[in-house]
């Protein structure tokens, strides 16, 4: 069942661990696939490279995308997601340390569904993760699969 | 007005200067004319009168001489003598025929008579008003008792008797119409010298008088003929004439009417002029038979005889007539004088006005020239005026100073002496081109022009040219400015601009770096903090059994420190964002903005009781996002420092401060010591310890930056424990 997979794109292992912890503390038990840079995220989504052969029709429930990433940065990843028919309606939540206004603007302009700043306070981080899970995993209806 | 009346006075004065001498000269000339003319009038009048009298005398004498010649001729006629000797009727017949023919021819004789020595008429021819007739014997009369017969009988050979001039009397009565008559008589002698009879001619005196009158018509005054007794024979009127012939008119005479004149003439010369009884009399005595008469051809040498004492031919001219002429002359001259005076006055006025105008014009020209000179000399630029040949006509003092040449060395020289050698040829060419199409050319900074000083040094100049059309051709007015300083300033500005450009580039680079820095801070500095906090929490949760209270307390402090640093980073980023962001300006409702901020505060602290007053209708122009940050900070501060007050009081409003609108936020909090007021708005400066009031010390610095970005000011007034008021203005 990869139907309810969460794709977490995060290069910082600390943040990865904390995010996973926050998600689990929020009782989100979905499978979390972690991509550690933009290229890996795109490879997963489009079934290339290490994910060669993956069924690309089977897309995650939500992508949690950090912006500052090695190789291909988050905004570029987002642009490519929105440029591809297979992922054009994929929910993407930008989850980042940056509170830079420009990042916010660019994120929404490129089609991000949400923009969430990662708080320093872990309690707040857990709260944010809980709300994210509640909305994107439980309340949000996925766009119907496209038949090709 | 004053100027004009002064001019009028000047004109009047000039007019008098011209008019008076001319008028005096004219008056003198006219007076001389009058003097000479009036003398001439008198002498001409006198001479005319004399001439008239003289002509009259000659006519009279000529007439009389002709008559006396006739009578003498008739007396000596052979036919008459033959008849007297022979008494032959045939001879008488012949004589009569001759007399008839004579009378018809002469038309001057009323009667031609031959009388014997006894005074009996022997032959008589009557004029009969132009149809001479011969008197029959029975009609002949004896005239012996007549005075003229007696007188004639006394005559010797060649002598002629002339009777007094009187009227013909027939039968003792004066014949009417009056017939003025002169009787001429001569004795008839035969060949032996024997007196045989006399011949009498009755001369028709009217002929003589008519001749005088015809003459008199042409002369001024009236020509009178007086007899020796002073009676008129030709006089003022018919009644006055021949008065001596009538008993009742004996008193009418010239002698009676003009006694003075008559008395003066009494013993005077043959002719003369005299003024008496208010009249000018001109007279001449007429000798009825002149002494120049031919001597008697028959040898008689006695003087011609005249029974008359002589006549006086006289004209009279009232002296008033002379005066009248004189005054007419005077009047004419006065008219002429008045006309001339008017003319002179007009001429003088025109001359005076012309003179005054010319003088005025001269003054005006002099004045305007003086003004022009003053302006020229006062001009801050060098002014050089050049004639069409490029020679310097005029320069001002500034030119002397600028070029170092004295004026007299410049005037008349080619303007190229002020131009550096290497530009001279080109300058001459430019000058020619300019003259073909002269028009004002403003000072152009575009052209790099140079002037040449007398010491050979050059300096940059800016030149404006304007052509001036004059009678001598097109003059060029060149306004020359020394732009050495301007050029240096321009150079300096250029340098400064270049430096500014470099600095800007540096600043841009620095800004870019700063942006990258803050981006990096935003992303990278928070991540470790999050890890510190997150893993501290994880430690607390996962290893709670291995931690005692002290350990837990330590971990909590670690978490708090990490969170505080996160807050510091957030505030710092906010501050730098405010600094970097561009200011957008729009009309906005500060009251509404403040209410939103206050509501947020209340929501965040639902337990606390707060009285927040916000004035309505506070509008401003500014950046809504930045002003919201400012208000958030100010309200946040007020909230923070009113902790523990019950109730908290926060007031936001507008006041007047030194004539400008000022916004304020007042609270009833702990206030602060004004000694440290100058540190309020510095980043990281705090007036309260962290234990009492949390904070990063960046909020007010951010607010100040926002207010400054809007061109406003911010300050605070406070007292410890008595609250604080923050004022700010917005002059974006």
Short mmCIF file of C-alpha atoms in Angstrom, two decimals, chain B residues 74 76-86 88 90-92 94-96 98-99:
data_model
loop_
_atom_site.label_atom_id
_atom_site.label_comp_id
_atom_site.label_asym_id
_atom_site.label_seq_id
_atom_site.Cartn_x
_atom_site.Cartn_y
_atom_site.Cartn_z
CA UNK B 74 -7.06 187.61 -87.71
CA UNK B 76 -3.35 191.10 -89.57
CA UNK B 77 -5.40 189.31 -92.26
CA UNK B 78 -4.99 190.95 -95.69
CA UNK B 79 -8.63 190.45 -96.64
CA UNK B 80 -9.75 192.30 -93.56
CA UNK B 81 -7.37 195.19 -94.22
CA UNK B 82 -8.35 195.39 -97.82
CA UNK B 83 -11.97 195.50 -96.88
CA UNK B 84 -11.44 198.13 -94.21
CA UNK B 85 -9.61 200.30 -96.73
CA UNK B 86 -11.88 199.74 -99.70
CA UNK B 88 -15.79 196.83 -100.99
CA UNK B 90 -17.22 191.82 -102.23
CA UNK B 91 -14.25 191.92 -99.97
CA UNK B 92 -16.57 191.89 -96.97
CA UNK B 94 -15.09 187.09 -98.78
CA UNK B 95 -14.14 188.03 -95.25
CA UNK B 96 -17.39 186.74 -93.88
CA UNK B 98 -13.44 183.12 -94.25
CA UNK B 99 -14.73 183.85 -90.73
#
